[in-house]
Coordinates of C-alpha atoms in Angstrom, one line a residue:
M4 CA 32.1 -42.4 -19.0
A5 CA 35.5 -41.6 -18.1
G6 CA 36.1 -37.8 -17.6
A7 CA 32.6 -37.1 -17.9
E8 CA 32.2 -35.7 -14.5
R9 CA 35.2 -33.3 -15.1
A10 CA 33.7 -32.3 -18.7
L11 CA 30.4 -31.5 -17.0
R12 CA 32.0 -29.4 -14.3
A13 CA 34.2 -27.5 -16.7
L14 CA 31.0 -26.6 -19.0
L15 CA 29.1 -25.5 -15.9
T16 CA 32.1 -23.3 -14.9
A17 CA 32.0 -21.6 -18.3
R18 CA 28.5 -20.3 -17.8
E19 CA 28.2 -16.6 -17.7
T20 CA 24.9 -16.7 -15.5
P21 CA 25.7 -14.5 -12.3
A22 CA 21.9 -14.0 -11.6
F23 CA 21.4 -17.4 -11.9
D24 CA 24.1 -18.3 -9.8
T25 CA 23.1 -15.9 -7.2
L26 CA 19.4 -17.3 -7.0
L27 CA 20.9 -20.9 -6.9
R28 CA 23.3 -20.0 -4.0
R29 CA 20.8 -18.7 -1.7
A30 CA 17.9 -21.0 -2.4
R31 CA 16.2 -23.6 -0.2
L32 CA 15.6 -27.1 -1.6
I33 CA 12.0 -28.0 -1.1
D34 CA 11.3 -30.6 -3.4
S35 CA 13.0 -33.4 -5.5
D36 CA 12.2 -36.1 -8.0
T37 CA 14.5 -38.9 -9.3
G38 CA 13.7 -41.3 -11.7
D39 CA 15.8 -44.1 -13.1
D40 CA 17.7 -44.3 -16.5
Y41 CA 14.9 -46.0 -18.3
Q42 CA 11.9 -44.3 -16.9
R43 CA 9.6 -43.5 -19.9
S44 CA 8.4 -40.1 -18.6
L45 CA 10.7 -37.0 -18.1
P46 CA 11.1 -35.2 -14.7
H47 CA 9.4 -32.1 -15.7
E48 CA 6.2 -34.3 -17.1
R49 CA 6.2 -36.0 -13.7
W50 CA 6.7 -32.5 -11.7
L51 CA 3.6 -30.9 -13.9
S52 CA 1.3 -34.1 -13.3
R53 CA 1.9 -33.8 -9.6
R54 CA 1.2 -30.2 -9.3
Y55 CA -1.9 -30.7 -11.2
G56 CA -2.9 -33.6 -9.0
L57 CA -3.0 -36.2 -11.6
P58 CA -2.3 -39.7 -10.9
P59 CA 1.3 -41.1 -10.1
I60 CA 3.2 -42.0 -13.4
H61 CA 5.3 -45.0 -12.9
A62 CA 8.4 -46.2 -14.3
A63 CA 7.1 -48.2 -17.3
Q64 CA 4.4 -45.4 -18.0
D65 CA 4.4 -42.4 -20.4
A66 CA 3.1 -39.3 -19.3
P67 CA -0.6 -39.2 -20.4
L68 CA -0.6 -35.7 -21.7
A69 CA -1.7 -36.0 -25.3
P70 CA -5.2 -35.0 -24.5
F71 CA -4.1 -31.8 -22.7
M72 CA -1.7 -30.9 -25.6
M73 CA -4.7 -31.0 -27.7
L74 CA -6.4 -28.3 -25.7
A75 CA -3.4 -26.1 -26.2
D76 CA -3.6 -26.7 -29.9
G77 CA -7.2 -25.4 -30.0
L78 CA -8.9 -29.0 -30.0
D79 CA -11.6 -30.1 -27.7
P80 CA -11.3 -33.8 -26.8
S81 CA -14.3 -33.6 -24.6
A82 CA -16.4 -32.8 -27.7
M83 CA -15.4 -35.8 -29.3
A84 CA -16.5 -38.0 -26.4
A85 CA -20.0 -36.1 -26.3
D86 CA -21.6 -37.3 -29.7
P87 CA -20.4 -40.6 -31.2
D88 CA -22.1 -39.8 -34.5
R89 CA -20.0 -36.7 -35.2
T90 CA -16.4 -36.7 -36.8
I91 CA -13.4 -34.4 -37.5
D92 CA -13.9 -31.8 -40.2
E93 CA -11.2 -31.4 -42.8
A94 CA -9.8 -28.2 -41.4
G95 CA -8.6 -30.2 -38.3
A96 CA -11.1 -28.7 -35.9
M97 CA -12.7 -31.0 -33.3
A98 CA -16.2 -31.6 -34.0
S99 CA -17.0 -34.8 -31.7
G100 CA -16.9 -38.6 -31.4
G101 CA -17.0 -40.4 -28.0
V102 CA -13.2 -41.0 -28.4
V103 CA -11.6 -42.3 -25.2
Q104 CA -8.0 -42.7 -26.0
W105 CA -5.8 -40.0 -27.6
A106 CA -2.1 -40.3 -28.4
C107 CA 0.3 -37.5 -29.8
L108 CA 2.1 -38.4 -33.2
E109 CA 5.0 -36.6 -34.3
P110 CA 6.5 -36.9 -37.8
A111 CA 10.2 -37.9 -37.3
H112 CA 13.3 -39.1 -38.9
I113 CA 14.9 -42.2 -37.6
E114 CA 18.5 -42.9 -38.7
V115 CA 19.9 -46.2 -39.6
T116 CA 23.3 -46.7 -38.2
H117 CA 25.5 -49.8 -38.4
D118 CA 24.4 -51.3 -35.2
R119 CA 21.2 -49.3 -34.1
L120 CA 18.2 -47.0 -35.0
V121 CA 18.5 -43.5 -33.8
L122 CA 15.8 -40.9 -33.4
A123 CA 16.3 -37.3 -34.6
H124 CA 14.2 -34.9 -32.6
P125 CA 11.3 -33.9 -34.6
Q126 CA 11.9 -30.3 -34.0
T127 CA 14.9 -30.3 -36.0
L128 CA 13.4 -31.6 -39.1
G129 CA 11.9 -28.3 -40.5
I130 CA 8.6 -29.8 -41.8
D131 CA 6.5 -27.1 -43.5
A132 CA 2.8 -27.0 -43.7
T133 CA 2.4 -28.0 -47.2
E134 CA 4.8 -31.3 -46.6
A135 CA 2.9 -32.1 -43.2
T136 CA -0.6 -31.9 -45.2
H137 CA 0.6 -34.4 -47.7
L138 CA 2.3 -36.8 -45.1
A139 CA -0.8 -36.6 -43.1
E140 CA -3.0 -37.6 -45.9
E141 CA -1.4 -41.1 -45.6
I142 CA -2.2 -41.6 -41.9
A143 CA -5.5 -40.2 -42.3
T144 CA -6.2 -43.0 -45.0
S145 CA -4.7 -45.8 -42.5
A146 CA -6.7 -44.3 -39.6
T147 CA -10.0 -44.3 -41.3
A148 CA -9.4 -47.8 -42.5
R149 CA -9.2 -48.8 -38.9
G150 CA -11.9 -46.9 -37.4
L151 CA -9.6 -44.3 -35.9
Y152 CA -9.7 -40.5 -35.5
F153 CA -6.8 -38.4 -36.9
V154 CA -6.3 -34.8 -36.7
A155 CA -3.3 -32.5 -37.5
P156 CA -3.5 -29.2 -36.1
S157 CA 0.0 -28.3 -37.1
P158 CA 2.9 -29.4 -39.1
T159 CA 4.7 -31.0 -36.1
R160 CA 2.2 -32.2 -33.7
W161 CA -0.8 -34.6 -34.8
Y162 CA -3.1 -36.7 -32.6
L163 CA -4.7 -40.2 -33.2
G164 CA -7.8 -41.1 -31.3
E165 CA -9.7 -44.3 -30.6
R166 CA -13.1 -44.6 -29.2
R167 CA -13.2 -48.4 -29.4
G168 CA -10.6 -51.1 -30.3
T169 CA -7.3 -52.1 -29.2
L170 CA -4.4 -50.3 -31.3
L171 CA -3.9 -47.3 -28.7
A172 CA -5.5 -49.2 -25.2
G173 CA -2.5 -49.9 -23.0
L174 CA 0.2 -48.2 -25.0
H175 CA 3.0 -46.3 -23.6
G176 CA 5.6 -44.5 -25.6
A177 CA 8.1 -42.0 -24.6
S178 CA 8.8 -38.2 -25.1
P179 CA 10.9 -37.6 -28.1
L180 CA 13.1 -35.6 -25.8
R181 CA 13.7 -38.7 -23.7
A182 CA 14.5 -40.7 -27.0
A183 CA 16.3 -38.3 -29.2
G184 CA 19.9 -38.9 -30.0
R185 CA 19.7 -42.3 -28.7
S186 CA 18.7 -46.0 -29.9
I187 CA 15.2 -46.1 -29.9
D188 CA 14.9 -49.9 -29.2
I189 CA 13.9 -49.4 -25.4
W190 CA 11.7 -46.4 -26.2
L191 CA 9.4 -47.9 -28.7
P192 CA 5.9 -48.2 -27.5
V193 CA 5.0 -51.1 -25.2
D194 CA 1.6 -52.6 -24.5
E195 CA 1.0 -53.0 -20.9
T196 CA -2.2 -55.2 -21.8
Q197 CA 0.3 -57.9 -22.4
A198 CA 2.5 -57.6 -19.5
D199 CA 3.9 -60.7 -18.2
A200 CA 3.7 -61.8 -14.5
E201 CA 6.6 -59.5 -13.5
G202 CA 4.8 -56.4 -15.0
V203 CA 7.1 -56.2 -18.1
A204 CA 5.4 -55.0 -21.1
P205 CA 6.4 -56.1 -24.6
R206 CA 6.7 -53.9 -27.6
S207 CA 3.3 -53.4 -29.5
S208 CA 3.0 -55.6 -32.3
R209 CA -0.3 -53.8 -33.2
W210 CA 1.4 -50.4 -33.1
M211 CA 4.6 -51.6 -35.1
G212 CA 2.4 -53.0 -37.9
F213 CA 0.6 -49.4 -38.2
Q214 CA 4.1 -47.7 -38.2
T215 CA 5.2 -50.4 -40.7
E216 CA 2.7 -49.6 -43.3
L217 CA 2.9 -45.9 -42.6
Q218 CA 6.8 -46.2 -43.5
M219 CA 6.2 -48.2 -46.5
A220 CA 3.9 -45.4 -47.8
W221 CA 6.3 -42.5 -47.1
H222 CA 9.4 -44.4 -48.4
A223 CA 9.1 -43.1 -52.0
H224 CA 6.6 -40.4 -51.2
P225 CA 7.0 -37.1 -53.4
V226 CA 7.6 -34.9 -50.3
N227 CA 10.6 -37.3 -49.0
T228 CA 11.9 -37.1 -52.6
M229 CA 12.0 -33.6 -52.7
R230 CA 13.4 -33.4 -49.1
E231 CA 16.2 -35.7 -49.9
A232 CA 17.0 -33.7 -53.2
R233 CA 17.7 -30.5 -51.1
G234 CA 19.7 -32.5 -48.5
A235 CA 17.1 -32.6 -46.0
R236 CA 16.4 -35.6 -43.9
A237 CA 13.4 -37.6 -44.9
V238 CA 10.4 -38.0 -42.7
N239 CA 10.3 -41.7 -42.3
A240 CA 8.4 -42.5 -39.1
V241 CA 6.1 -41.1 -36.6
W242 CA 6.9 -41.0 -32.9
L243 CA 3.9 -41.8 -30.6
H244 CA 3.7 -40.6 -27.1
G245 CA 1.5 -39.0 -24.3
R246 CA -1.3 -41.6 -24.6
G247 CA -4.2 -40.8 -22.2
T248 CA -7.8 -40.7 -21.8
W249 CA -10.5 -38.1 -22.1
P250 CA -12.1 -37.1 -19.8
P251 CA -9.0 -37.6 -17.6
P252 CA -9.2 -39.8 -14.4
A253 CA -9.4 -36.5 -12.1
I254 CA -10.0 -32.9 -12.9
P255 CA -6.8 -31.2 -12.8
D256 CA -6.0 -28.9 -9.9
A257 CA -5.3 -25.3 -10.6
P258 CA -1.9 -24.7 -8.8
F259 CA -1.1 -21.6 -11.1
S260 CA -2.9 -18.3 -11.8
I261 CA -1.7 -18.1 -15.3
T262 CA 1.0 -20.1 -17.4
F263 CA 3.3 -19.1 -20.0
A264 CA 5.1 -21.7 -21.9
D265 CA 5.6 -22.7 -25.6
A266 CA 5.2 -26.4 -24.6
A267 CA 1.8 -27.7 -25.3
A268 CA 1.5 -29.8 -22.3
A269 CA 2.0 -27.1 -19.7
R270 CA -0.5 -24.7 -21.4
G271 CA -3.1 -27.6 -21.9
L272 CA -3.1 -28.6 -18.3
S273 CA -3.5 -25.0 -17.5
I274 CA -6.5 -24.8 -19.8
A275 CA -8.1 -28.1 -18.4
A276 CA -7.8 -26.5 -14.9
G277 CA -9.8 -23.4 -16.2
R278 CA -6.8 -21.1 -16.1
P279 CA -5.4 -19.0 -18.8
A280 CA -2.2 -20.0 -20.8
R281 CA 0.0 -18.0 -23.2
P282 CA 3.0 -18.6 -25.3
L283 CA 6.4 -17.9 -23.5
P284 CA 7.1 -14.0 -23.8
A285 CA 10.5 -12.8 -25.2
N286 CA 11.7 -11.7 -21.7
F287 CA 10.6 -10.8 -18.1
A288 CA 9.8 -7.3 -19.1
A289 CA 7.3 -8.5 -21.8
L290 CA 5.9 -10.8 -19.3
C291 CA 5.2 -8.1 -16.8
A292 CA 3.6 -5.8 -19.5
G293 CA 1.5 -8.6 -20.6
L294 CA 0.4 -9.3 -17.1
R295 CA -0.5 -5.8 -16.4
E296 CA -2.5 -5.4 -19.9
S297 CA -4.4 -8.5 -19.0
G298 CA -5.3 -7.1 -15.5
H299 CA -3.3 -10.3 -13.9
V300 CA -1.2 -8.0 -11.8
A301 CA -1.6 -4.5 -10.6
D302 CA 0.1 -1.8 -12.5
T303 CA 2.7 -0.6 -9.8
P304 CA 4.7 2.4 -11.1
N305 CA 7.7 1.9 -8.9
P306 CA 9.2 -0.4 -6.0
D307 CA 8.3 2.0 -3.5
E308 CA 4.6 1.8 -4.5
A309 CA 5.0 -2.0 -4.5
R310 CA 6.0 -1.9 -1.1
R311 CA 3.3 0.4 0.2
T312 CA 0.5 -1.4 -1.2
Q313 CA 1.7 -5.0 -0.2
G314 CA -0.6 -6.7 2.4
G315 CA -3.2 -3.9 2.0
A316 CA -7.1 -4.9 2.9
G317 CA -7.9 -4.1 -0.8
D318 CA -5.3 -6.2 -2.4
S319 CA -6.1 -8.8 -5.0
P320 CA -5.0 -12.4 -4.0
P321 CA -1.4 -13.2 -4.8
Q322 CA -0.8 -14.4 -8.3
T323 CA 1.2 -17.7 -8.8
I324 CA 2.7 -17.6 -12.3
L325 CA 4.1 -20.6 -14.1
I326 CA 6.9 -19.8 -16.8
Q327 CA 8.3 -22.9 -18.4
T328 CA 11.3 -22.5 -20.9
D329 CA 12.7 -25.2 -23.2
A330 CA 15.6 -23.1 -24.5
L331 CA 18.4 -25.4 -23.2
S332 CA 16.9 -28.7 -24.6
L333 CA 17.9 -28.7 -28.3
P334 CA 21.5 -27.6 -27.8
M335 CA 21.9 -30.4 -25.1
I336 CA 20.4 -33.2 -27.5
D337 CA 22.7 -32.0 -30.4
E338 CA 25.7 -31.7 -27.9
D339 CA 26.1 -28.3 -29.1
W340 CA 27.6 -26.9 -25.9
R341 CA 28.6 -23.4 -27.4
S342 CA 24.9 -22.9 -28.2
W343 CA 24.0 -24.3 -24.7
L344 CA 26.1 -21.6 -23.1
D345 CA 25.0 -19.0 -25.1
A346 CA 21.2 -20.0 -24.6
F347 CA 21.8 -20.2 -20.9
A348 CA 23.6 -16.8 -20.7
A349 CA 20.5 -15.3 -22.8
L350 CA 18.2 -16.8 -20.3
D351 CA 20.1 -15.2 -17.2
Q352 CA 20.0 -11.9 -18.9
S353 CA 16.3 -11.7 -20.3
W354 CA 14.9 -13.8 -17.3
F355 CA 16.8 -14.5 -14.1
A356 CA 18.5 -11.0 -13.7
P357 CA 15.3 -9.0 -14.0
A358 CA 13.4 -11.5 -11.8
L359 CA 16.0 -11.3 -9.3
Q360 CA 15.9 -7.6 -9.4
A361 CA 12.1 -7.8 -8.9
L362 CA 12.3 -9.9 -6.1
R363 CA 15.0 -7.5 -4.2
E364 CA 12.6 -4.5 -4.9
H365 CA 9.5 -6.3 -3.3
V366 CA 7.7 -6.5 -6.7
I367 CA 7.6 -10.3 -6.3
D368 CA 7.4 -12.3 -3.1
E369 CA 8.9 -15.6 -4.0
I370 CA 10.9 -17.3 -7.1
R371 CA 10.8 -21.0 -7.6
L372 CA 13.3 -22.8 -9.8
T373 CA 12.8 -26.4 -10.9
P374 CA 15.8 -27.1 -13.0
C375 CA 14.9 -30.6 -14.7
G376 CA 17.4 -33.1 -16.0
E377 CA 17.1 -36.4 -17.7
Q378 CA 16.4 -38.3 -14.5
A379 CA 15.8 -35.8 -11.8
A380 CA 14.0 -32.4 -10.9
K381 CA 14.7 -30.4 -8.0
T382 CA 12.6 -27.3 -6.7
L383 CA 14.3 -24.4 -4.9
S384 CA 12.6 -21.5 -3.3
I385 CA 13.9 -18.1 -2.9
R386 CA 12.3 -15.3 -0.9
R387 CA 14.0 -11.8 -0.2
G388 CA 15.3 -12.9 3.1
D389 CA 17.2 -15.8 1.6
L390 CA 19.2 -13.5 -0.4
L391 CA 20.9 -12.5 3.1
A392 CA 21.8 -16.4 3.7
F393 CA 25.6 -16.0 3.0
W394 CA 26.4 -19.4 4.4
R395 CA 24.5 -21.1 1.7
R396 CA 26.6 -21.8 -1.2
R397 CA 25.0 -24.3 -3.3
T398 CA 26.6 -24.6 -7.0
F399 CA 25.0 -25.9 -10.2
A400 CA 27.3 -29.0 -10.3
G401 CA 26.5 -29.8 -6.9
L402 CA 22.8 -29.5 -7.2
L403 CA 23.1 -31.9 -10.2
S404 CA 25.1 -34.5 -8.2

């Protein structure tokens, strides 16, 4: 697009993120992952999968993260596979069943324009618990008729499971973040079991049949009638993604001591690896306070004490902490650049600035940043000595180019 590069550079220049810029300038690039324009998985999904030792995700494949997301939602997919005679109770708790395939369903709105169908990100719909319960009843009915398992642990994230059958096997969707704001045509689920000799998989007719049946049931549903009456968008589809098997092909590695994230996939992978996972705290200070209270880090009263105790014979092993924030995603999808700049500035004040100070004061040894875009993710490492590397002058625009 003409002028897009200049517009991007102007936007990045308008940022007020001095701490992030300092970290970026002095950092060393240690890892990079670049996909293509039509890769179904997102860079952060591939990065997480690699860190946890999961099988590689190819361009035509969705990231198989739904079973791990279930763990973050308090469900137990392994219990489903343990006893084929048990089912899911009405409250949505996992009770059993021998299920092999799980996919995540998110209630969504697909807008019909004059020349395409466009997905609105599910998080922008504001579906409440009562609405979700009534809409989910329609899916539960269709799922039961097909011998499928269905569970709705939250208003915005549901799961469909299959122990035997062909609806989910070989299905690859795409994350809502990958498809939101775009024509859905190339992001609809495809069936790799029907791939041609060149490996190109067609759109799944079985899934589209299930989706069409659901759309007909929701078209005149009282929930949508009331939503439209108050000016809200109708919930007219479900978006499928993350289809994967449980148990997974390999037991996940444990690269992090503890994970802090709002994203279910990041927390679920940590749980699967036998490590704790928590929602993202409000800021770096709250993170440190929580770590001290939980005993994950020593309660060092000041930087001098931190320096004295580092490397002592009685020290506990170093903690590697994953912090994932999605604060910039929705403003980017909405192309609300003022909100994007404000969110970035808030991250700088609440996370990057205190983390940089902690690095300078020997409270932490290393910061690794992994900015993720639509096609690429790059990991940068910063240690205290790197802060003296005045000859390094990396810019954000240069990192993204």
